[in-house]
mmCIF file of N, CA and C and ligand atoms in Angstrom:
data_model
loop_
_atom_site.group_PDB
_atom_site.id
_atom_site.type_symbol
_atom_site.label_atom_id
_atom_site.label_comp_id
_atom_site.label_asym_id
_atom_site.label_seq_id
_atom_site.Cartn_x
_atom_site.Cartn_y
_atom_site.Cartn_z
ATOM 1 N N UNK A 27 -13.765 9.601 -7.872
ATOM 2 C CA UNK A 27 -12.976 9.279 -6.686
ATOM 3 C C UNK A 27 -12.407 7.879 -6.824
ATOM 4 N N UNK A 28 -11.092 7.742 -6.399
ATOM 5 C CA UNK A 28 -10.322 6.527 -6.412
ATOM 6 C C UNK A 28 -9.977 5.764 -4.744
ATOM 7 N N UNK A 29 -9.707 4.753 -4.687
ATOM 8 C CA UNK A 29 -9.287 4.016 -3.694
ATOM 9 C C UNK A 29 -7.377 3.839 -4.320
ATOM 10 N N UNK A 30 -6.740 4.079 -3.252
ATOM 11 C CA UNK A 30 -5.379 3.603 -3.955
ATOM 12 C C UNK A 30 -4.959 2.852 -3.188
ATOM 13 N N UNK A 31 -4.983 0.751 -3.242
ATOM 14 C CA UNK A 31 -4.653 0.176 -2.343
ATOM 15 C C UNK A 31 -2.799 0.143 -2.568
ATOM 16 N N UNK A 32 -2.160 0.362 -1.647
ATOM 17 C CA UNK A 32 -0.746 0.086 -2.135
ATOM 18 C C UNK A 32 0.058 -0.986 -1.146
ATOM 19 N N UNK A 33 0.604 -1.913 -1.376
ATOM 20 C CA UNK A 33 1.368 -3.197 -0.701
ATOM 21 C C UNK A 33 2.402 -2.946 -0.641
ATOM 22 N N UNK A 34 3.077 -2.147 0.448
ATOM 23 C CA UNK A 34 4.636 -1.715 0.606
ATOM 24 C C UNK A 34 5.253 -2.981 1.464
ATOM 25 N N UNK A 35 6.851 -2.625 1.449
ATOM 26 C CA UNK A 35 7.473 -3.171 2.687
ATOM 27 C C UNK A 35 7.082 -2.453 4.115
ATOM 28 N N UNK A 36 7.198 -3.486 5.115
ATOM 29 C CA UNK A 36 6.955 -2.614 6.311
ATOM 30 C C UNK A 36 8.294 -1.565 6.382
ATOM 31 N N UNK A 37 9.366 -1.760 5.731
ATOM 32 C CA UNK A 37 10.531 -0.987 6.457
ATOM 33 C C UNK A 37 10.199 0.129 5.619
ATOM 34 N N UNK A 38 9.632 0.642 4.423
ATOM 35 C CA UNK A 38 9.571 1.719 3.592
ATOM 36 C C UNK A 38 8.581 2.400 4.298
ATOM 37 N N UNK A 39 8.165 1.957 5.358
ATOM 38 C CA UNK A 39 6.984 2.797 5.638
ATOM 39 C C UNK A 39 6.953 4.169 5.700
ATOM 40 N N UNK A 40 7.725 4.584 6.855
ATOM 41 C CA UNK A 40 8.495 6.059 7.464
ATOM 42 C C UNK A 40 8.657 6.508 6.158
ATOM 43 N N UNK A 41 9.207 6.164 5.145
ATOM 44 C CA UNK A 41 9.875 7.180 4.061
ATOM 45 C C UNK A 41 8.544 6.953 3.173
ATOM 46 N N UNK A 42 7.486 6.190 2.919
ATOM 47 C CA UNK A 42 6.198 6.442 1.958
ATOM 48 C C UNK A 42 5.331 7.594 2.640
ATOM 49 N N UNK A 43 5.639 7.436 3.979
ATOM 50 C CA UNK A 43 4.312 8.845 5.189
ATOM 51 C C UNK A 43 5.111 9.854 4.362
ATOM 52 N N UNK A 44 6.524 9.905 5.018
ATOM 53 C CA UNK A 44 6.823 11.354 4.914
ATOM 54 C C UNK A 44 6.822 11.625 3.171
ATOM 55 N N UNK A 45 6.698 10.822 2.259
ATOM 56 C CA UNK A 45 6.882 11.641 0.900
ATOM 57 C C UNK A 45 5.510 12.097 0.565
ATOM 58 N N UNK A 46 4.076 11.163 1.082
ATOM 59 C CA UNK A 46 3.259 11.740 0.801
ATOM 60 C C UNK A 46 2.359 12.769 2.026
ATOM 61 N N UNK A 47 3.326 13.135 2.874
ATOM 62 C CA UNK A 47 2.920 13.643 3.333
ATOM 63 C C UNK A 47 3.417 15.299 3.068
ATOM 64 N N UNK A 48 4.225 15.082 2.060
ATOM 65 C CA UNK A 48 5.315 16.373 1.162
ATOM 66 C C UNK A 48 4.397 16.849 0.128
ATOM 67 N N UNK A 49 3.391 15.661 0.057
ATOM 68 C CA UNK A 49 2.253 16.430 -1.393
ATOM 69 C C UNK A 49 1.065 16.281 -0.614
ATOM 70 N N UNK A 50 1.049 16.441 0.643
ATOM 71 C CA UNK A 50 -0.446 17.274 1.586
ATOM 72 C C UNK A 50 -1.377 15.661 1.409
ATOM 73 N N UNK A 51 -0.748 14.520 1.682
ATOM 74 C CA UNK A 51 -1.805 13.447 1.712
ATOM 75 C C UNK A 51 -1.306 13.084 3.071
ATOM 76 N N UNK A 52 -2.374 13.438 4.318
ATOM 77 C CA UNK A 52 -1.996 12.719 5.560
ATOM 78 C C UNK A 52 -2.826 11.836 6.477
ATOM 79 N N UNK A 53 -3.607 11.389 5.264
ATOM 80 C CA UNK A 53 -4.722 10.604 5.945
ATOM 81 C C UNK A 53 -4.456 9.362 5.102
ATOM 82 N N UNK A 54 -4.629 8.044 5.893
ATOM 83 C CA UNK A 54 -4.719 6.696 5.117
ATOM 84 C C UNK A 54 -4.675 5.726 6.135
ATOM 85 N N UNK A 55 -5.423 3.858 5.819
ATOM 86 C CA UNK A 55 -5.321 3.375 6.378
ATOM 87 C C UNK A 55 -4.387 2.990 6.888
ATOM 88 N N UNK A 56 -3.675 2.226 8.024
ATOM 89 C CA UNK A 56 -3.133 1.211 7.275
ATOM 90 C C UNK A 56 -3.616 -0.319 7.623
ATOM 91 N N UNK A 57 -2.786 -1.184 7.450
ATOM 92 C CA UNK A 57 -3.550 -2.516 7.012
ATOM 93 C C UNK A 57 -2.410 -3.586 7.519
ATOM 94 N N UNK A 58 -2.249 -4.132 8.278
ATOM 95 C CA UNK A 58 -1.334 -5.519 8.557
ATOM 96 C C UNK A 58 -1.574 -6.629 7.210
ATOM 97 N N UNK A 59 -0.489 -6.842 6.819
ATOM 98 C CA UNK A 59 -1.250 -8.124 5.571
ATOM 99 C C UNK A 59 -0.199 -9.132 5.029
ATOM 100 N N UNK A 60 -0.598 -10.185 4.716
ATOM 101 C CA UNK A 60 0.413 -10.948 4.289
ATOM 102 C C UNK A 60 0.366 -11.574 2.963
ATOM 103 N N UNK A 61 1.138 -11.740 1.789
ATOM 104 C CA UNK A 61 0.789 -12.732 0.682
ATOM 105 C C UNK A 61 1.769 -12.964 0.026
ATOM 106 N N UNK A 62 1.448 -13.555 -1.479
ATOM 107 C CA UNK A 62 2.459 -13.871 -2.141
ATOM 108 C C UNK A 62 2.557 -13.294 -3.211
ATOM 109 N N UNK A 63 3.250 -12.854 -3.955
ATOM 110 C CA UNK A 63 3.526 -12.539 -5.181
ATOM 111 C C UNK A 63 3.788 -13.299 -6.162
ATOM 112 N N UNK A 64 4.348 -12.668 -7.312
ATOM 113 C CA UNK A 64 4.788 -13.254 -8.504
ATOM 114 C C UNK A 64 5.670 -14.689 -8.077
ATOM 115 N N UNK A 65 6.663 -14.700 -7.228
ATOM 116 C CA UNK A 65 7.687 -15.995 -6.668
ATOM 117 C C UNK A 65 6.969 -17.038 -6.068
ATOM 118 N N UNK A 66 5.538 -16.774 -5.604
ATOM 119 C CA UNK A 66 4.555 -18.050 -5.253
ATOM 120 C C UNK A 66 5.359 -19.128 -4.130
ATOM 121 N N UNK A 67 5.594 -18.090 -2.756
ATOM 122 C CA UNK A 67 6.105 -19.186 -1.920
ATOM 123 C C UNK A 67 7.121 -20.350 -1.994
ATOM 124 N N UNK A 68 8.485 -19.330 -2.965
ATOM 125 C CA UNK A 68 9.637 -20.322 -2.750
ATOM 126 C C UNK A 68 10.080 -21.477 -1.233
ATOM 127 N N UNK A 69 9.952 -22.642 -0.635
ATOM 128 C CA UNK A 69 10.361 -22.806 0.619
ATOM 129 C C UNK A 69 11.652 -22.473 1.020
ATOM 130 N N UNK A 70 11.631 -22.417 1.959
ATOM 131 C CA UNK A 70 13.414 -22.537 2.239
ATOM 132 C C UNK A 70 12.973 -23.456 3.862
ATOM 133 N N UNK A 71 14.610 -23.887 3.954
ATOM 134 C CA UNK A 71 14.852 -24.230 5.083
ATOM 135 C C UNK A 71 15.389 -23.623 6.412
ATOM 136 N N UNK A 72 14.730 -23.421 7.169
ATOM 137 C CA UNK A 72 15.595 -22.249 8.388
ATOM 138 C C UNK A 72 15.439 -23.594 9.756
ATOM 139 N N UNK A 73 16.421 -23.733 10.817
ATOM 140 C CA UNK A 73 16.368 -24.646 11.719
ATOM 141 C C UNK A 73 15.432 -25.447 11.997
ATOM 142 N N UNK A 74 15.324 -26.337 10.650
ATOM 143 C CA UNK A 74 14.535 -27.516 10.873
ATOM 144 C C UNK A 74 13.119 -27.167 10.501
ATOM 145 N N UNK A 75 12.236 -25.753 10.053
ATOM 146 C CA UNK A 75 11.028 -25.882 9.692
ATOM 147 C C UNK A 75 11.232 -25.214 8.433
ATOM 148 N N UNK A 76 9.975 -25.250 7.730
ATOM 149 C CA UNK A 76 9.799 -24.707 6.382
ATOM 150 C C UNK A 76 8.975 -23.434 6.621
ATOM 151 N N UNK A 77 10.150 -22.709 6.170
ATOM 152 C CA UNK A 77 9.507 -21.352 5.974
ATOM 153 C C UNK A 77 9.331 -20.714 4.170
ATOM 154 N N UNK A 78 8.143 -19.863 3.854
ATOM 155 C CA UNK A 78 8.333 -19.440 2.666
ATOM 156 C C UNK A 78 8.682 -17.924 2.874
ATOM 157 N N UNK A 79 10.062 -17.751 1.844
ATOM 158 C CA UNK A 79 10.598 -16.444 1.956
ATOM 159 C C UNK A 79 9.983 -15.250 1.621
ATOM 160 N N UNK A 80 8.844 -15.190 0.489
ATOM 161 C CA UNK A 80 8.190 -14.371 0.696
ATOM 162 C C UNK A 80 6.729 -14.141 1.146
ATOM 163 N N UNK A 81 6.565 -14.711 2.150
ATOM 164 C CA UNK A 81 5.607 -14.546 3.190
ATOM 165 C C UNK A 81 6.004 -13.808 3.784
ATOM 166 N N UNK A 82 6.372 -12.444 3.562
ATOM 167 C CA UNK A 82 6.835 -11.468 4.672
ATOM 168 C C UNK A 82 5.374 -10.520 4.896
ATOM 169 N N UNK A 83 5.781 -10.241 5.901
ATOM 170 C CA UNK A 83 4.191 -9.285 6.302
ATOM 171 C C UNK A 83 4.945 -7.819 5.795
ATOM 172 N N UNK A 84 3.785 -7.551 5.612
ATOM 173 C CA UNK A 84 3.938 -6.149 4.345
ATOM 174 C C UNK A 84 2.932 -5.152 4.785
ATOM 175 N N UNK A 85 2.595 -4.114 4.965
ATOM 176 C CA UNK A 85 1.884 -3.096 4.799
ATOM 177 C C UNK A 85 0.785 -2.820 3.886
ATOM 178 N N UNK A 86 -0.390 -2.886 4.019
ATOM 179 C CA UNK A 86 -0.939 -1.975 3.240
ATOM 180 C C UNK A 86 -1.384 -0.243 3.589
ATOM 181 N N UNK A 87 -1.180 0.443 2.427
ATOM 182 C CA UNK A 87 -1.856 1.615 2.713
ATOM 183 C C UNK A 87 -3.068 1.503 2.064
ATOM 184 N N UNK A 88 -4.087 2.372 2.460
ATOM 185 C CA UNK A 88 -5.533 2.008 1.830
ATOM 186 C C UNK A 88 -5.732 4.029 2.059
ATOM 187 N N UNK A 89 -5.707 4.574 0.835
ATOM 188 C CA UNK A 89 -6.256 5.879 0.766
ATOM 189 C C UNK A 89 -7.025 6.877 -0.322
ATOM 190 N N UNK A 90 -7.901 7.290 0.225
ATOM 191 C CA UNK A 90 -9.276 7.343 -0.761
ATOM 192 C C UNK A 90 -8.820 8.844 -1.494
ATOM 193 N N UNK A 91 -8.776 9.422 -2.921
ATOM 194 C CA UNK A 91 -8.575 10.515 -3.068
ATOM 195 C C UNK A 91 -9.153 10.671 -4.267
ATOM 196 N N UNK A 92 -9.042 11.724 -4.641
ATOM 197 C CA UNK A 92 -9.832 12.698 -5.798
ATOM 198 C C UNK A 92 -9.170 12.382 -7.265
ATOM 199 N N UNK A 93 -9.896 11.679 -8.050
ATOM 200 C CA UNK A 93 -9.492 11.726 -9.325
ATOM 201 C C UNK A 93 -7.837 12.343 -9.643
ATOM 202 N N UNK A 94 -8.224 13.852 -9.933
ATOM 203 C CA UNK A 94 -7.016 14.893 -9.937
ATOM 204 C C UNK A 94 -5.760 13.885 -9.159
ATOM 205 N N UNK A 95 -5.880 13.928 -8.211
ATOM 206 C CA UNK A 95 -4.482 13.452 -7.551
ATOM 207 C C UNK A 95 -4.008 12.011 -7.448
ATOM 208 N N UNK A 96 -4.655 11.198 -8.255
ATOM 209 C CA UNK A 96 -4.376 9.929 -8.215
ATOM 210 C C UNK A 96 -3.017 9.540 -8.547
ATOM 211 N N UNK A 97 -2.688 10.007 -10.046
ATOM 212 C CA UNK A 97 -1.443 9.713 -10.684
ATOM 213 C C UNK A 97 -0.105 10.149 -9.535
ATOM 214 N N UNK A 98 -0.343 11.348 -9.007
ATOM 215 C CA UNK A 98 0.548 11.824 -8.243
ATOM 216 C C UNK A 98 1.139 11.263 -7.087
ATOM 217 N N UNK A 99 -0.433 10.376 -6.168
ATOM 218 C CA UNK A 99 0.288 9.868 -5.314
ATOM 219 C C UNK A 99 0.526 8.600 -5.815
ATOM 220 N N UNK A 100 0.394 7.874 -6.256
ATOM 221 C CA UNK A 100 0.858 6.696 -7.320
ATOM 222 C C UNK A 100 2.148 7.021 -7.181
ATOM 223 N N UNK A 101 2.957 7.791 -8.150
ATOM 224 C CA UNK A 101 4.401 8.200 -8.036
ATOM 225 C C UNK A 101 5.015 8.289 -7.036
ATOM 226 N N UNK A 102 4.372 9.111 -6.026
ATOM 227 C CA UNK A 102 4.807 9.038 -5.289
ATOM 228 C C UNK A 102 5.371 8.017 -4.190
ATOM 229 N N UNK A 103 4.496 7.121 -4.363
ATOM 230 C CA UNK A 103 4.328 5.917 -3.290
ATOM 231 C C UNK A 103 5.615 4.858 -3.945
ATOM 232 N N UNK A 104 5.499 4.456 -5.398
ATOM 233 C CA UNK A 104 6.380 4.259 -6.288
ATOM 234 C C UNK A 104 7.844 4.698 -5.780
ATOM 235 N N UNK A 105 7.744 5.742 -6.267
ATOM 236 C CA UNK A 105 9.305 6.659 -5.705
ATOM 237 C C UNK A 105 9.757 6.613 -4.415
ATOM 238 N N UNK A 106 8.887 6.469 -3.397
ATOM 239 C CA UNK A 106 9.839 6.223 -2.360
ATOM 240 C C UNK A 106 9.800 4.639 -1.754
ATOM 241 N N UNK A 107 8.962 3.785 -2.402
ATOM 242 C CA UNK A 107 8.461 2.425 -2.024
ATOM 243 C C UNK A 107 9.846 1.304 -2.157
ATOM 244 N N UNK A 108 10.259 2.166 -3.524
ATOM 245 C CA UNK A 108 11.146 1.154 -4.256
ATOM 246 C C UNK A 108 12.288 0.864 -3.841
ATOM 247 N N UNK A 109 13.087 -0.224 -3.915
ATOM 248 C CA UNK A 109 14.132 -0.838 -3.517
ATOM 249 C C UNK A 109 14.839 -0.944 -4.836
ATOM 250 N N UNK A 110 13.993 -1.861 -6.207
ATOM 251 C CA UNK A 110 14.528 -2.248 -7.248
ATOM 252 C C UNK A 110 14.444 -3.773 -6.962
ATOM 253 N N UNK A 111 14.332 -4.323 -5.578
ATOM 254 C CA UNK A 111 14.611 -5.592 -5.377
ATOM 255 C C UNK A 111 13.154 -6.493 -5.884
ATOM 256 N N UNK A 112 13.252 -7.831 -5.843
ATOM 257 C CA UNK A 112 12.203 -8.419 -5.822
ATOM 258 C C UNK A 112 10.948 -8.064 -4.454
ATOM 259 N N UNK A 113 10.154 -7.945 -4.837
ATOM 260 C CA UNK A 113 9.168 -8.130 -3.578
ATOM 261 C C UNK A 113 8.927 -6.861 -3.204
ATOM 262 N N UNK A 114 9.211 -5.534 -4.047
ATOM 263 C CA UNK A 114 8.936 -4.193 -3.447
ATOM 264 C C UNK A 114 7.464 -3.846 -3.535
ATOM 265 N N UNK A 115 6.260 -4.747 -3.867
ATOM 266 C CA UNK A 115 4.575 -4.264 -3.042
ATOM 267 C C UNK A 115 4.278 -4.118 -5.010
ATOM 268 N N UNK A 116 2.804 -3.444 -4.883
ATOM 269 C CA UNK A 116 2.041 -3.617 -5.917
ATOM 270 C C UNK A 116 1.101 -2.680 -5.616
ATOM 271 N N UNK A 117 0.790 -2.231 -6.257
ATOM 272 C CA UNK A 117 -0.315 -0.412 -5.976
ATOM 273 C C UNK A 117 -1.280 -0.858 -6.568
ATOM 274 N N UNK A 118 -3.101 -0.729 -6.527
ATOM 275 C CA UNK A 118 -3.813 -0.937 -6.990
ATOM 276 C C UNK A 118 -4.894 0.106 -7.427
ATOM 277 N N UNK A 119 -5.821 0.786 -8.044
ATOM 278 C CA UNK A 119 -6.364 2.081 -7.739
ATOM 279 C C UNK A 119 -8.034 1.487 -8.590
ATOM 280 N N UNK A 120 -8.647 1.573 -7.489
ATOM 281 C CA UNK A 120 -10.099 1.266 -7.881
ATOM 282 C C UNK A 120 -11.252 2.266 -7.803
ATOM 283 N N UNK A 121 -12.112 2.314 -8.667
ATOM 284 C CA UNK A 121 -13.032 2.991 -8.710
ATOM 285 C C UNK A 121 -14.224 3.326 -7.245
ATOM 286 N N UNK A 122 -14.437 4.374 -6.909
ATOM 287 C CA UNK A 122 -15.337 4.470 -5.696
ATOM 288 C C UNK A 122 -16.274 5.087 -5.972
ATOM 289 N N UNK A 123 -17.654 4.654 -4.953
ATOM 290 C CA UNK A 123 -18.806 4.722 -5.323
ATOM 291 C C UNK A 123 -19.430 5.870 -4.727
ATOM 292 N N UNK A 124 -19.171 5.968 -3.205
ATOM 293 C CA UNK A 124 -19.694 6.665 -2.574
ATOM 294 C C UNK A 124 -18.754 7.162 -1.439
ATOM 295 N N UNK A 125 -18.822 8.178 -0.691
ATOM 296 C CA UNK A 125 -17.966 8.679 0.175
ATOM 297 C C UNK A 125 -18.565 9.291 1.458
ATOM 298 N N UNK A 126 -18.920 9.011 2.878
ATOM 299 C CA UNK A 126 -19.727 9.706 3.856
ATOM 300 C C UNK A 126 -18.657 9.977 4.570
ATOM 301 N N UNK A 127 -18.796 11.525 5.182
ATOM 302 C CA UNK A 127 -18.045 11.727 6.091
ATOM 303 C C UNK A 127 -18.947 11.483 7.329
ATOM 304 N N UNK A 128 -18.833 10.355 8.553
ATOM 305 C CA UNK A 128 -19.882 10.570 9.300
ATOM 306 C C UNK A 128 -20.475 11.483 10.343
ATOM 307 N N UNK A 129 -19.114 12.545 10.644
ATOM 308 C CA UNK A 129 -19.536 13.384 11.705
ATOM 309 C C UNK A 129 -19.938 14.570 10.963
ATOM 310 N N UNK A 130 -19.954 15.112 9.813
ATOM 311 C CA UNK A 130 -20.966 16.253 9.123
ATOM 312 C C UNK A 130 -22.081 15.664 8.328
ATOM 313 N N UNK A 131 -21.813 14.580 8.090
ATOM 314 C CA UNK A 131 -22.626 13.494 7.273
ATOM 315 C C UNK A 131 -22.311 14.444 5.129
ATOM 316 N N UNK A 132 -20.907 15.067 5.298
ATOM 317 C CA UNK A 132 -20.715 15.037 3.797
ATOM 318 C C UNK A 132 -20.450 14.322 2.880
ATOM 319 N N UNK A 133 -20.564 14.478 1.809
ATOM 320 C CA UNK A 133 -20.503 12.927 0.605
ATOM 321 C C UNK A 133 -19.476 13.411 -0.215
ATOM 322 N N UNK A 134 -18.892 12.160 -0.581
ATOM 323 C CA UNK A 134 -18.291 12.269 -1.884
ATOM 324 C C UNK A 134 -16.620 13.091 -2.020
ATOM 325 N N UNK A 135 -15.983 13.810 -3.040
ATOM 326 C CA UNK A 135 -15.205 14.563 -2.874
ATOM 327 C C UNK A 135 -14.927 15.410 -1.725
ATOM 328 N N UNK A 136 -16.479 16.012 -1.174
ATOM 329 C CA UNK A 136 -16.160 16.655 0.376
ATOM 330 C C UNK A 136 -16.000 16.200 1.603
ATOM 331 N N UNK A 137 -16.183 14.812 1.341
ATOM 332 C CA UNK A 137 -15.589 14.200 2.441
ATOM 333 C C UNK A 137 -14.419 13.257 2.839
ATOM 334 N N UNK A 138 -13.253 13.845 1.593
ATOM 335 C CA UNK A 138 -11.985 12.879 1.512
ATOM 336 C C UNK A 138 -11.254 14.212 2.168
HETATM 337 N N1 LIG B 213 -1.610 -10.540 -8.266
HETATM 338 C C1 LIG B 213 -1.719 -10.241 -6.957
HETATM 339 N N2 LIG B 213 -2.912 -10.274 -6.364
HETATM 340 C C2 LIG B 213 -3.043 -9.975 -5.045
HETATM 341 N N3 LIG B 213 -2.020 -9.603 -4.249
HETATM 342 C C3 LIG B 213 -0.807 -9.548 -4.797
HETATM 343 C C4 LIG B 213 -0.577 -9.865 -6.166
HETATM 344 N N4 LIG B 213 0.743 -9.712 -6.429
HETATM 345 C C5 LIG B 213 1.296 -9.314 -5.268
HETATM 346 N N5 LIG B 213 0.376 -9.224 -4.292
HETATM 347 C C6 LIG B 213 0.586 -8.820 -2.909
HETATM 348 O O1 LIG B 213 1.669 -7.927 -2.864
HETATM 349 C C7 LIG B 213 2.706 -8.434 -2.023
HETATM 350 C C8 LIG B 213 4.048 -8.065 -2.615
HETATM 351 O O2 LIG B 213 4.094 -8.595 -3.894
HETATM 352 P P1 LIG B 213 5.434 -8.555 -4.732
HETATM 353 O O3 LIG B 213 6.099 -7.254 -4.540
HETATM 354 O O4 LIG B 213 6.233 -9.773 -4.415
HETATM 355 O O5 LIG B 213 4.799 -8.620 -6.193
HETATM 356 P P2 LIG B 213 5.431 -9.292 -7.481
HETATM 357 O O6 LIG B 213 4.439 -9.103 -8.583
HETATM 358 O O7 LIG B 213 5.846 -10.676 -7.130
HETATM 359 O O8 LIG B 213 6.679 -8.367 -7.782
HETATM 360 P P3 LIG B 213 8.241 -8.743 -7.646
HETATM 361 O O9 LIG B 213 8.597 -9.495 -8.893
HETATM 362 O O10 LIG B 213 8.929 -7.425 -7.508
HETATM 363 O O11 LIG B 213 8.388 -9.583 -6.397
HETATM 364 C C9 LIG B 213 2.425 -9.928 -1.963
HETATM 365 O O12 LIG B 213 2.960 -10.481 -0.759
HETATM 366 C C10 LIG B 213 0.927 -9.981 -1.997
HETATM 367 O O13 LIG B 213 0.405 -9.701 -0.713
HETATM 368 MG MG1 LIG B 214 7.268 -11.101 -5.615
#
């Protein structure tokens, strides 16, 4: 079992639900979040304060799935995430240990 953290734009959101929700994934966190990327807080100037341009608040999705389908929603998230522009998010996919569902109390694969 995998964790797939993914760092979208907030505006891609609507179009990342509905694509993975086209390959039967309709469960996931999501996550308010903010950081920096590769550009490391260029400043700019906007009326008199310093703002950094990519400090934009971004999305995370956080969704737990089965080996088998990892690559898929990867692509997926990819494919509809993308702009091409700078700053289009960063997908992460980590290993998981354990899985409880708490209202049957099932584990693991049967409870994603
Ligand atoms: N190495 C990293 N570690 C942790 N979080 C990261 C890392 N890189 C990016 N992020 C997170 O992802 C968000 C979006 O990153 P971003 O898309 O700018 O990545 P990038 O590697 O700079 O790619 P690009 O060159 O397309 O901008 C950041 O605001 C930050 O929250
Ligand atoms: Mg960047």
């Amino acid at each position: 079992m995998k964790k797939i953290e993914a760092i979208i734009r907030s505006s891609k959101f609507e179009e990342v639900r509905n694509a993975l929700a086209a390959i039967g994934v309709n469960f996931f966190t999501i996550i308010d979040v903010k950081g920096y990327g590769l550009q490391k807080g260029q400043k700019m100037m906007y009326r008199g304060s310093i703002y950094d341009k990519n400090f934009i608040a971004r999305i995370q999705l956080d969704i737990l799935a089965e080996n088998a389908k990892v690559d898929e929603i990867v692509k997926t998230i990819v494919h509809s995430a993308r702009t091409g522009d700078i700053g289009d998010g960063k997908i992460t996919v980590l290993d998981v240990a354990h899985i409880t569902r708490i209202r049957t109390g099932e584990t693991d694969e049967s409870a994603i």
